Coordinates of C-alpha atoms and ligand atoms in Angstrom, one line a residue:
X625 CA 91.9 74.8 196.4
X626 CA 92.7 77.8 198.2
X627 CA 95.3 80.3 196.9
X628 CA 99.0 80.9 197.0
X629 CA 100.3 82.5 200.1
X630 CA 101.9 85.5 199.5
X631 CA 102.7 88.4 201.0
X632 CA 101.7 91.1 197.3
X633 CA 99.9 90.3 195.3
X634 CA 98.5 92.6 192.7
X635 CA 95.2 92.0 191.1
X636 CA 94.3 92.9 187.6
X637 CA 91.2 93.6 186.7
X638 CA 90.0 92.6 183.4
X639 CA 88.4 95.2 181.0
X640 CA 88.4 92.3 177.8
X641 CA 91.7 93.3 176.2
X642 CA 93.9 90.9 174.8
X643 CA 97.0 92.0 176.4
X644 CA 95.4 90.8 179.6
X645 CA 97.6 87.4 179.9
X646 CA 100.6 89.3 179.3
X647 CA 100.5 91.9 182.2
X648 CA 99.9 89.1 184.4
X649 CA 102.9 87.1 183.2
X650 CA 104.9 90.3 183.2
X651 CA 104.2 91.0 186.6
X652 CA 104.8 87.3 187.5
X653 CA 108.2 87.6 185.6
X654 CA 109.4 90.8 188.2
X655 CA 108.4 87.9 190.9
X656 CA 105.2 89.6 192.4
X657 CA 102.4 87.7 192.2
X658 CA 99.5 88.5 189.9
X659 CA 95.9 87.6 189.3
X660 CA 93.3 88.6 186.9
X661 CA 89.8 89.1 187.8
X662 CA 86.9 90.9 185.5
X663 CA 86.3 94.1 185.8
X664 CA 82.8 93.5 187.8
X665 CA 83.8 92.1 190.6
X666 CA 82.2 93.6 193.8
X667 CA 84.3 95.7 195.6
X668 CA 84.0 93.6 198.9
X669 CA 84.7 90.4 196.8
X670 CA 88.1 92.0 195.5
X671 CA 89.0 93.3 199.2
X672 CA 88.5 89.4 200.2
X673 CA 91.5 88.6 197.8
X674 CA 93.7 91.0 199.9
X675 CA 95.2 93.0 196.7
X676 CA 98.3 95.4 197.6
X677 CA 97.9 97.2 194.0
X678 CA 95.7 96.7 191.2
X679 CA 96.0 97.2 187.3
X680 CA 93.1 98.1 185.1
X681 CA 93.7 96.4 181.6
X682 CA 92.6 97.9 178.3
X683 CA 89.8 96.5 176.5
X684 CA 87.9 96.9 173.1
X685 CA 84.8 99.2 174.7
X686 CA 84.8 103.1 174.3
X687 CA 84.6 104.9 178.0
X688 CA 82.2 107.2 175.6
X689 CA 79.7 104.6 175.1
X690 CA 77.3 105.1 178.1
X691 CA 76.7 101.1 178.1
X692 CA 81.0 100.8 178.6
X693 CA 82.3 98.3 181.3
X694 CA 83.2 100.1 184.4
X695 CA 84.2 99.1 188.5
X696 CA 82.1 99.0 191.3
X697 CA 82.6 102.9 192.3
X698 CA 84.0 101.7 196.0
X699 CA 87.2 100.3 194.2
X700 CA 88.5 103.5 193.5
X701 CA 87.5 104.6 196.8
X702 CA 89.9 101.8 198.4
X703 CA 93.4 103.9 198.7
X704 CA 95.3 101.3 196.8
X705 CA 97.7 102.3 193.9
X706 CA 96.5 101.8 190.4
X707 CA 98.0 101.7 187.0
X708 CA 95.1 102.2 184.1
X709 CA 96.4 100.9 180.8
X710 CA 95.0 102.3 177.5
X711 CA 91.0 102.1 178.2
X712 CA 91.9 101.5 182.1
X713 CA 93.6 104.9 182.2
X714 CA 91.0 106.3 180.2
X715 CA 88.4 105.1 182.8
X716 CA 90.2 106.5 185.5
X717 CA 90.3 109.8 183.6
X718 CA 87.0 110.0 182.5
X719 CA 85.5 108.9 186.4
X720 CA 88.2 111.1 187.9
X721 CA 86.8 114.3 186.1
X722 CA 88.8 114.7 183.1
X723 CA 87.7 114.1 179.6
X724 CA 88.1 111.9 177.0
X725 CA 87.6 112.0 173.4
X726 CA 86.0 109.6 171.3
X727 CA 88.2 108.1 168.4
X728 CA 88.2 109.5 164.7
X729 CA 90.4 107.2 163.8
X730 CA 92.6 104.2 164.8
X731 CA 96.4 104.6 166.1
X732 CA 97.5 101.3 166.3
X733 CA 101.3 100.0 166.2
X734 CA 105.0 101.4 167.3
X735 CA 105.3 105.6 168.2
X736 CA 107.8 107.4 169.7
X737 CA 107.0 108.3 173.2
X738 CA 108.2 111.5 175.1
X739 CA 108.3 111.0 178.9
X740 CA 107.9 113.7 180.9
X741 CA 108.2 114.7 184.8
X742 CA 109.8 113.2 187.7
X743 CA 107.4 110.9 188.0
X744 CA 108.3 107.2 189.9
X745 CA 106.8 105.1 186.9
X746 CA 110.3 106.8 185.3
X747 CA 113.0 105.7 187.6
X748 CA 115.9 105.0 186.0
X749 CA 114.6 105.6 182.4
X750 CA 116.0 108.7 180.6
X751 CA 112.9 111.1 180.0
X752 CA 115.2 113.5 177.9
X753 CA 115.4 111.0 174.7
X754 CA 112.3 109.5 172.9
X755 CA 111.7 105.6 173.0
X756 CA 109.4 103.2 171.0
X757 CA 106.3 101.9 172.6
X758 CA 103.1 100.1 171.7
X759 CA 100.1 101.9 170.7
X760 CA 96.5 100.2 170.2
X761 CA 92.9 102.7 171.0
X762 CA 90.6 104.9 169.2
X763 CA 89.4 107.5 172.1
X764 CA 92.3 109.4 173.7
X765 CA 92.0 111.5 177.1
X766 CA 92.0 115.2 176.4
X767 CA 92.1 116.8 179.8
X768 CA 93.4 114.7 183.0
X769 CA 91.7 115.2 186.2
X770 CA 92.3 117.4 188.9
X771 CA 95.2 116.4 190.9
X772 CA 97.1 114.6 187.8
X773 CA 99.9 115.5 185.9
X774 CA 100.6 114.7 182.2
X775 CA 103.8 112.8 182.2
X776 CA 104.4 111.2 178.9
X777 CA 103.0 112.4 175.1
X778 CA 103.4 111.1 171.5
X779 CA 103.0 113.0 168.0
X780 CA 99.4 112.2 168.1
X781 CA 97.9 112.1 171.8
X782 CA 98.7 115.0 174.4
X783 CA 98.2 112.7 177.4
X784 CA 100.1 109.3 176.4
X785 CA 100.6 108.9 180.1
X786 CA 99.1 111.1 183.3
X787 CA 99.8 110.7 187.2
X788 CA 98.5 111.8 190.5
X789 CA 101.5 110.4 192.7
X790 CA 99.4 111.6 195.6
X791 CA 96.6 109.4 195.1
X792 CA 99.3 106.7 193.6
X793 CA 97.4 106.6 190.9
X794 CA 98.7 106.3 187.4
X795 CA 97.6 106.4 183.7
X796 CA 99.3 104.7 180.3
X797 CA 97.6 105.1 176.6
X798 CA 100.7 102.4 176.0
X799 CA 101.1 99.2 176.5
X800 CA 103.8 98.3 178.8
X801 CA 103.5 94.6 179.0
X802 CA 104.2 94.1 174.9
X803 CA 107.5 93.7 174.0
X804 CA 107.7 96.6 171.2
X805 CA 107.7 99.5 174.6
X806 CA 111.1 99.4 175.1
X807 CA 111.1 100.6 178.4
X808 CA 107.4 98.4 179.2
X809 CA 109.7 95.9 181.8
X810 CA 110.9 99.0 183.6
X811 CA 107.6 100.7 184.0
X812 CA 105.9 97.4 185.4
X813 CA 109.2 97.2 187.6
X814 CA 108.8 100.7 189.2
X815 CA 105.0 100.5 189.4
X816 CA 105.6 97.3 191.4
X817 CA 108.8 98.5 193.0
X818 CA 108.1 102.4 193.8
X819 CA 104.6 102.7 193.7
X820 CA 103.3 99.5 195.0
X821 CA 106.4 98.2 197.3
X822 CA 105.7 95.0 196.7
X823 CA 108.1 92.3 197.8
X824 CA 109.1 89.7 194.8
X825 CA 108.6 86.5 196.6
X826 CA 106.6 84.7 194.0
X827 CA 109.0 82.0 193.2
X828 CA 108.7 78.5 192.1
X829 CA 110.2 77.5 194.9
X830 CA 108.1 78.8 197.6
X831 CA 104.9 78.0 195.0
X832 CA 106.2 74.4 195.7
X833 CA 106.4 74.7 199.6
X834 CA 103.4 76.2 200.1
X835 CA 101.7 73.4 197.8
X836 CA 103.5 71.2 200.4
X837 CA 101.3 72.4 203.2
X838 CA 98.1 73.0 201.3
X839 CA 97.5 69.7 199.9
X840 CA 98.2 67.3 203.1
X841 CA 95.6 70.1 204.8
X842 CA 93.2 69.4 201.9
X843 CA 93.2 65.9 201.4
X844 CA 93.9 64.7 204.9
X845 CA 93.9 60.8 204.6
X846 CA 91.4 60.2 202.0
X847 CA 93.0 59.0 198.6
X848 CA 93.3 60.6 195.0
X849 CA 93.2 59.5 191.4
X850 CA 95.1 61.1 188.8
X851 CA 95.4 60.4 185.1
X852 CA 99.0 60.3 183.8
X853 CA 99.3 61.0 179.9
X854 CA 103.1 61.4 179.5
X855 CA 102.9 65.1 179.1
X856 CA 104.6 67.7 180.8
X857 CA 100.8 69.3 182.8
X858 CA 99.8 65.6 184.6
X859 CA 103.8 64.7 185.2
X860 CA 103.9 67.8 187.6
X861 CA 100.7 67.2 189.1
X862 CA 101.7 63.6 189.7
X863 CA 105.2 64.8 191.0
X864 CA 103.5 67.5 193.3
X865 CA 101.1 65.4 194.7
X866 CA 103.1 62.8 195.4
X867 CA 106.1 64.6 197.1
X868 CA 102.9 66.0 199.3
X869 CA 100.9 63.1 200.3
X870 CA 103.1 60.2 199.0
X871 CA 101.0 56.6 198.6
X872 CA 97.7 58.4 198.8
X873 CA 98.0 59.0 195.2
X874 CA 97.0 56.6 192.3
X875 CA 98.1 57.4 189.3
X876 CA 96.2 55.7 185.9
X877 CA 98.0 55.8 183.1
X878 CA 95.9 54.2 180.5
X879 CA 97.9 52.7 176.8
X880 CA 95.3 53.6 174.2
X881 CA 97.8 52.0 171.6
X882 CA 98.0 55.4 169.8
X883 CA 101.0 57.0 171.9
X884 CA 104.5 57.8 170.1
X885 CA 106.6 54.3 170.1
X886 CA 108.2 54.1 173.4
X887 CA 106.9 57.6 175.0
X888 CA 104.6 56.1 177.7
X889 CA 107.2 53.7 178.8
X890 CA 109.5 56.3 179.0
X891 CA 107.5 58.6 181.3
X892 CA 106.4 55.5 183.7
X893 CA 109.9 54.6 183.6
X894 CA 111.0 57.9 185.1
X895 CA 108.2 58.3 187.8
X896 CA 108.4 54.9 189.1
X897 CA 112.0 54.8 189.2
X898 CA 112.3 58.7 191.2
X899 CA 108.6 58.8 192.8
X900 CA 108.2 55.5 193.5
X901 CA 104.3 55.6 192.2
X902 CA 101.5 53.7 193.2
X903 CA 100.6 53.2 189.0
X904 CA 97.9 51.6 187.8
X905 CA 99.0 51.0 183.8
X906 CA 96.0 50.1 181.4
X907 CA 96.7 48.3 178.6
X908 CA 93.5 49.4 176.3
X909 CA 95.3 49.2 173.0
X910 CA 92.7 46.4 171.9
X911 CA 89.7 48.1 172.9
X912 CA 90.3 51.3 171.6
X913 CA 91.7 50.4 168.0
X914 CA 88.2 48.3 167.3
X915 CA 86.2 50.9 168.4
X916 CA 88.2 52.6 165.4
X917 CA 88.0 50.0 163.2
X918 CA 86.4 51.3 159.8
X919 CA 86.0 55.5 161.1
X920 CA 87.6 57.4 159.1
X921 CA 86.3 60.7 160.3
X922 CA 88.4 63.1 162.7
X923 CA 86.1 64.4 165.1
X924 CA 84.1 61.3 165.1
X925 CA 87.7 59.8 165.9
X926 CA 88.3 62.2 169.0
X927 CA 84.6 61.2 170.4
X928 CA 85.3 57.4 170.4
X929 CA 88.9 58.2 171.9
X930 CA 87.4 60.8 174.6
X931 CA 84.6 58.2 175.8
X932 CA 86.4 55.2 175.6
X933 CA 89.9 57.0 177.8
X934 CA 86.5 58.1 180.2
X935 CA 85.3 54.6 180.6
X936 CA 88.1 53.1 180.9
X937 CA 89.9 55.5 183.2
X938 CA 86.1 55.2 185.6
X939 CA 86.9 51.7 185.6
X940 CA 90.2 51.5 186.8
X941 CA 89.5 54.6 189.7
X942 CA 86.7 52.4 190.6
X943 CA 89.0 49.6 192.1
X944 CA 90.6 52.2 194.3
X945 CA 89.4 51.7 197.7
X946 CA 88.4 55.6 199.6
X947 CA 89.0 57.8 196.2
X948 CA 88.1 61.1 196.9
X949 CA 89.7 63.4 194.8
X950 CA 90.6 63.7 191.3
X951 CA 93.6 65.5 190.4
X952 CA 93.7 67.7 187.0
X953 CA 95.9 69.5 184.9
X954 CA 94.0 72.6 185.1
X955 CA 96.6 76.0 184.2
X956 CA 95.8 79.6 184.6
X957 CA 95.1 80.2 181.2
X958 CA 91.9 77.6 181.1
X959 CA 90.6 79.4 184.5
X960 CA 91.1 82.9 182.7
X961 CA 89.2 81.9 179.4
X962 CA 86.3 80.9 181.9
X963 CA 86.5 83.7 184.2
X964 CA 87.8 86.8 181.9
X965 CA 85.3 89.5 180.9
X966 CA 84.0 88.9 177.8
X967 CA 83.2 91.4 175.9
X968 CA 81.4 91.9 172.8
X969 CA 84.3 91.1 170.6
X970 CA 85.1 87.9 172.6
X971 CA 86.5 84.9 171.0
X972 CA 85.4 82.0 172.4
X973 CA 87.9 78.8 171.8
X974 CA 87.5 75.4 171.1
X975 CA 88.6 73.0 173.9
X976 CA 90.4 70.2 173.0
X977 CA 90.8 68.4 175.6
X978 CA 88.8 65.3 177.4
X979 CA 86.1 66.8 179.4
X980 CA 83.3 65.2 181.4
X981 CA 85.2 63.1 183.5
X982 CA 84.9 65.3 187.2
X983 CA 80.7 65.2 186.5
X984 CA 80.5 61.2 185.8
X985 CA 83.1 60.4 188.7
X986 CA 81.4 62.7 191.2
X987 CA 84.8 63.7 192.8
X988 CA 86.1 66.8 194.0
X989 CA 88.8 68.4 191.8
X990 CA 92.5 69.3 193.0
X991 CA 94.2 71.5 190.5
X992 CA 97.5 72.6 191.9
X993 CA 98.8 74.3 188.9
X994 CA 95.7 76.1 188.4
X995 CA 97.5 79.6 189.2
X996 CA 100.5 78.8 187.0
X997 CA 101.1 79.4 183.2
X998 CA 102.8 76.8 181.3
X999 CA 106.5 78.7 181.4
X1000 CA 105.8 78.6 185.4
X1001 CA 104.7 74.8 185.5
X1002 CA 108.1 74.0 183.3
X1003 CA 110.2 76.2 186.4
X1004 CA 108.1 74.0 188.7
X1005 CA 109.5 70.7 186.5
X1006 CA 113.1 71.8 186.8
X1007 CA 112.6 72.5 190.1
X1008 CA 111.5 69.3 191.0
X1009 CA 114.8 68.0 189.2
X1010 CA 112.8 66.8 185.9
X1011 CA 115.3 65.7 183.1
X1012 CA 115.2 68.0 179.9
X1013 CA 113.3 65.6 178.0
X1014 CA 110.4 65.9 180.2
X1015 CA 110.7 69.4 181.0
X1016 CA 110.4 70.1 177.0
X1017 CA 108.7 67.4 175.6
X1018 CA 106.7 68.2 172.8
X1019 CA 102.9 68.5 173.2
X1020 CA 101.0 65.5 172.5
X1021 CA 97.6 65.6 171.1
X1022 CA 95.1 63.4 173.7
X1023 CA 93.8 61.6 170.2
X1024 CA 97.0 60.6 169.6
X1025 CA 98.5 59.3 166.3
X1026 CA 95.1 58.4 165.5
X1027 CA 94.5 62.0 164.2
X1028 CA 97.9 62.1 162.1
X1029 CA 96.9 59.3 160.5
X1030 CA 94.7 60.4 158.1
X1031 CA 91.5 58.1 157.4
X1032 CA 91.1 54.9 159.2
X1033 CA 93.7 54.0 162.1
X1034 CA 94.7 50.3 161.5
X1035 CA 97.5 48.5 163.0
X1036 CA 99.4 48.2 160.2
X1037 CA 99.3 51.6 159.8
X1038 CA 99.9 52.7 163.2
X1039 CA 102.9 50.6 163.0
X1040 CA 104.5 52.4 160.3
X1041 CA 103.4 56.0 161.6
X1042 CA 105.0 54.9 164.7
X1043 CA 107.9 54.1 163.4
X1044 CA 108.5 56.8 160.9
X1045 CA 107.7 59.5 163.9
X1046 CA 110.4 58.0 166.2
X1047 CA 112.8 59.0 163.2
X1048 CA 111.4 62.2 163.4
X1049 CA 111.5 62.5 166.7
X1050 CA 115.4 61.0 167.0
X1051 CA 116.7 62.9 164.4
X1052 CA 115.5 66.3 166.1
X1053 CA 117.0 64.7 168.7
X1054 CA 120.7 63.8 167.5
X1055 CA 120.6 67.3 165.7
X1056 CA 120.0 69.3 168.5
X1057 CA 116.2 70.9 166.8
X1058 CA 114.2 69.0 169.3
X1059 CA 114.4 71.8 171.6
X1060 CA 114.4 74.5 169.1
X1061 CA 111.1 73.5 167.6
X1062 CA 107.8 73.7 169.3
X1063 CA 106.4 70.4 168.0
X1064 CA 107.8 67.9 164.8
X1065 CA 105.9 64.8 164.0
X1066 CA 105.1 62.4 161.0
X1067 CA 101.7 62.0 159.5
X1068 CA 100.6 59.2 157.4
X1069 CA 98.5 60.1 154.0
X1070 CA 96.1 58.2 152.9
X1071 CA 97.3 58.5 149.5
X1072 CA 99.7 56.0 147.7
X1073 CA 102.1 57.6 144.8
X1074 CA 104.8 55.2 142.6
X1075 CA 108.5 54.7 143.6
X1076 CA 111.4 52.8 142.8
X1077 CA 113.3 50.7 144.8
X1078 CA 116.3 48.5 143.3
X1079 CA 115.0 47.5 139.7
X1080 CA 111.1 47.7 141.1
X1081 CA 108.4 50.0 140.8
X1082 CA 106.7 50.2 144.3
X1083 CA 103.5 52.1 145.2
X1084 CA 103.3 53.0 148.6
X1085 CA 101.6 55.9 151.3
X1086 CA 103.1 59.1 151.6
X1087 CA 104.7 60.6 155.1
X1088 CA 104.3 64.6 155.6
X1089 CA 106.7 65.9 158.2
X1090 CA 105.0 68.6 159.9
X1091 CA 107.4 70.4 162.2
X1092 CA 106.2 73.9 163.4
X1093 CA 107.6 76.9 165.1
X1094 CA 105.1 78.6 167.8
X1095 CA 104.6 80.5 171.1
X1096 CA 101.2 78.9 172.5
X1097 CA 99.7 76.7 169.5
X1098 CA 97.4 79.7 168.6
X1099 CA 99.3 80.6 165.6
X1100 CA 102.3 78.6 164.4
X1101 CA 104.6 78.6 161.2
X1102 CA 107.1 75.8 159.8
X1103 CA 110.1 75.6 161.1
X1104 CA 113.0 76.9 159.0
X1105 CA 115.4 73.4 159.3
X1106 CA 118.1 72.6 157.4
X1107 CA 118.1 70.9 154.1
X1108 CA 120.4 68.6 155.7
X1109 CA 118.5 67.9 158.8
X1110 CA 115.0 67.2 156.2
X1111 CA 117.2 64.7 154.4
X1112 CA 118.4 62.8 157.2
X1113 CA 114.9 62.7 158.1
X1114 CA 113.4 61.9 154.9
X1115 CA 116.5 59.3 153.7
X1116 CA 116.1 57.2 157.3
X1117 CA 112.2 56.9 156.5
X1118 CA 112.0 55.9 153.4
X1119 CA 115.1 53.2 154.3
X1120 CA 114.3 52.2 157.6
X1121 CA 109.9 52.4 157.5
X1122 CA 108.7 50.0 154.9
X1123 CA 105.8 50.7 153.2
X1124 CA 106.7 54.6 152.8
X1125 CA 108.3 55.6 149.7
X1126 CA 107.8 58.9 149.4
X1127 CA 108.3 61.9 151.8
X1128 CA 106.7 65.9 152.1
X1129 CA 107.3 68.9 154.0
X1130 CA 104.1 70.3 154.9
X1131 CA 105.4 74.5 154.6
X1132 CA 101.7 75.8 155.6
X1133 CA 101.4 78.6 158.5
X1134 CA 98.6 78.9 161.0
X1135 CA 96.2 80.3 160.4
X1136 CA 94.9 79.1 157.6
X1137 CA 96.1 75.7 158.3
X1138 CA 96.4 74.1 161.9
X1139 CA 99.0 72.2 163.5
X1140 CA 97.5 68.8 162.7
X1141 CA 96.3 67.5 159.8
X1142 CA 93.1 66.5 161.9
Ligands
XMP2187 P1 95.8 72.7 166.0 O1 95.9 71.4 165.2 O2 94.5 73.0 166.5 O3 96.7 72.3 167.3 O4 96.6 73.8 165.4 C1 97.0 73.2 168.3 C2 97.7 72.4 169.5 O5 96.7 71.5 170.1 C3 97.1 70.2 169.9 N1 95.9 69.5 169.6 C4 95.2 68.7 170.5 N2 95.5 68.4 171.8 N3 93.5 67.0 171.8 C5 94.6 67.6 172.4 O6 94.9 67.3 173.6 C6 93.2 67.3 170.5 O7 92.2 66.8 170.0 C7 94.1 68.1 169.8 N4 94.1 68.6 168.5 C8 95.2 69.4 168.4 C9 98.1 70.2 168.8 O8 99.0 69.1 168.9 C10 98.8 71.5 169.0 O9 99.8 71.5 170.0

């Protein structure tokens, strides 16, 4: 789909550092819009996407090393303003005829910073007092170019921050988009503000009108098929679409028998009664629990779930008269991770979810929150009025309870995961840690201990609660509740669910351990 229309939009252009996200959202936060491209993209091809400033991230290459990343030399030859952070200012330096040199050591963590001159980066920032900021390189630039000023220093670098208001161009060994530079907001603020004059009219609101005229242009009067999970990602896309081209969208929401008790119903329950959806609900609880029968192994588990959700899912689009489209989830971050400059210290990471379904169905894609991250597709959910409970509901594997039931998923013991995880889930609820917590959730152990109950000895499965702090799933910790909260939680189980009689609190971080237990 084509992009956003906007009237600024700053590009940044991707040496491999892993602040990268960040400036982008930071940017998005002042209300400009921001994109990130990598760092070898044509000069032409960048001039296509109509950038009114551009940001060079930092990245994990030395500018000494002769095979180092660099820009198509006509970039710099374009007039726009730039701000180089950490190895992007000391590109700029090194191709602007200053020097750089290379790192004997590491300075890494919080300094003191000493800003310096009257320089428009500073606006509004007192350069007579020190302030913390965020500090991750080995080289440092030694001599700035001709036509630059140095404008900011720490104990150990001379030039923690050089300018050439001139050119507009302008240099950080910091990083302003992490939270530890205290003054980071403001620098990004006035570089957007002073330097670029950008207007800040990226807003969910106007994301959401302009969506309103892209799609009916895109889709005309064919139809569209979308799978509808119950999470937050394919509720928007099925809101969007539907305020955009009404009836022509089909939603599938396909009952795999391992969804929390209640939760799809829920979610249908909403759409159908505010959208008024053309929904095609597929009850495939029988079909997927005996391809289940008897595995007992996780990823094996998530194979069978993946194929059977894409054959069953082909065969419900397939009575859909004129489908032409298929309508994804897609966000920003996925299209970064496949776009982003990788360099030689890349991580690559594990997708989790379905694939494979675009190739088989030989459709063509919609993605309308591929530009957004997920804080922007949540705006997007209030702004199309969603209820809290959408809005923040918690994520929800694609496997389902099948992976928090550890060993073979039968029905019985579904049924009593099920039932001890909408305790979970209500007391969170009726204590107000739902929306505290990033994810809670019951999983059922294959593993039977001895209890007592009345004047008999039972022996009965274990529940663990697993109830996690986190950011973006890629590092979590348990959450700090209560003791009474845990009580209420572990008390109404072991009443209410029979067949538990024992409960645990899983107190493991990630890393090592992961959010699931599969
Ligand atoms: P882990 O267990 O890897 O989980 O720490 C990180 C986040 O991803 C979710 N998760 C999955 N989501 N299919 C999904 O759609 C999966 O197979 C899957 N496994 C884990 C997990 O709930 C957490 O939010």
């Amino acid at each position: 789909m084509s992009n956003v229309s906007i009237a600024d939009k700053i590009i940044i252009l991707d040496f491999g550092s892993q602040y990268t996200q960040l400036i982008a959202r930071r940017i998005r936060e002042a209300g400009v819009y921001s994109e990130i491209h990598p760092c070898t993209i044509t000069c032409a091809d960048l001039q296509a996407l109509g950038p009114t400033g551009l940001v060079l991230s930092g990245g994990p290459a030395s500018v000494c090393d002769p095979d180092s990343p660099g820009l198509d030399q006509d970039i710099l030859k374009l007039g726009l303003p730039i701000l180089g952070i950490c190895y992007g200012m000391q590109y700029l330096a090194r191709k602007l005829g200053g020097t750089v040199t290379p790192a004997t050591d590491r300075e890494y963590g919080r300094v003191q910073l000493s800003l310096s001159g009257d320089s428009l980066l500073w606006k509004g920032i007192q350069t007579d007092a020190s302030s913390q900021a965020w500090m991750s390189h080995g080289d440092k630039v030694l001599l700035v170019p001709p036509g630059f000023t140095i404008t900011g220093c720490t104990d150990q670098v001379e030039v923690a921050a050089m300018a050439n208001p001139h050119k507009k161009i302008y240099g950080l060994q910091f990083h302003p988009e992490v939270s530890h530079t205290e003054e980071g907001t403001r620098i990004i603020r006035n570089f957007l503000f002073e330097i670029v004059q950008a207007r800040a009219d990226w807003s969910m609101a106007s994301f959401v009108d302009d969506l309103m005229i892209q799609l009916p242009e895109l889709i005309k009067d064919q139809q569209v098929v979308c799978g509808l999970s119950g999470g937050i990602d394919s509720t928007v896309v099925s809101a969007l679409l539907h305020k955009a081209i009404g009836k022509q969208l089909h939603c599938i929401f396909v009952d795999n028998g391992l969804l929390r008790k209640d939760e799809g119903k829920e979610v249908v329950q909403y759409l159908q009664d505010h959208f008024d959806l053309n929904l095609h609900f597929v009850q495939a609880r029988e079909t997927f629990l005996s391809r289940l029968q008897g595995v007992e192994d996780p990823e094996e588990k998530r194979k069978i779930i993946g194929n059977t959700f894409i054959e069953v899912f082909e065969q419900e689009a397939a009575k859909i008269p004129g489908v032409a489209f298929l309508a994804q989830g897609t966000l920003y971050p996925d299209v970064i991770e496949s776009i982003s400059f990788k360099g030689p210290s890349a991580v690559i990471k594990s997708h989790h979810n379905v694939g494979g379904l675009p190739e088989k169905m030989k459709l063509k894609l919609v993605e309308p929150l591929r530009e957004l991250f997920k804080d922007e597709v949540r705006k997007v959910a209030v702004e199309l009025g969603m209820p809290d409970f959408l809005v923040w509901r918690h994520p929800f594997p694609g496997p389902g309870l099948a992976i928090r039931i550890i060993g073979e998923v039968t029905p019985k013991r579904l049924d009593i995961l099920q039932r001890a995880d909408k305790i979970v889930h209500s007391e969170l609820m009726a204590t107000g840690w739902y929306y505290k917590v990033w994810q809670g959730f019951a999983v059922l152990l294959p593993l039977k201990t001895v209890g007592v109950m009345g004047d008999e000895r039972t022996y009965e499965p274990v529940v663990a609660l697993r109830i996690v702090d986190s950011k973006d799933a890629m590092t979590a910790d348990w959450s700090r509740l209560p003791g009474e909260v845990l009580a209420g939680i572990s008390n109404r189980i072991i009443n209410e669910v029979k067949g538990v009689n024992r409960v645990v609190f899983d107190i493991s971080s990630k890393p090592p351990s992961t959010i699931e237990w599969e």
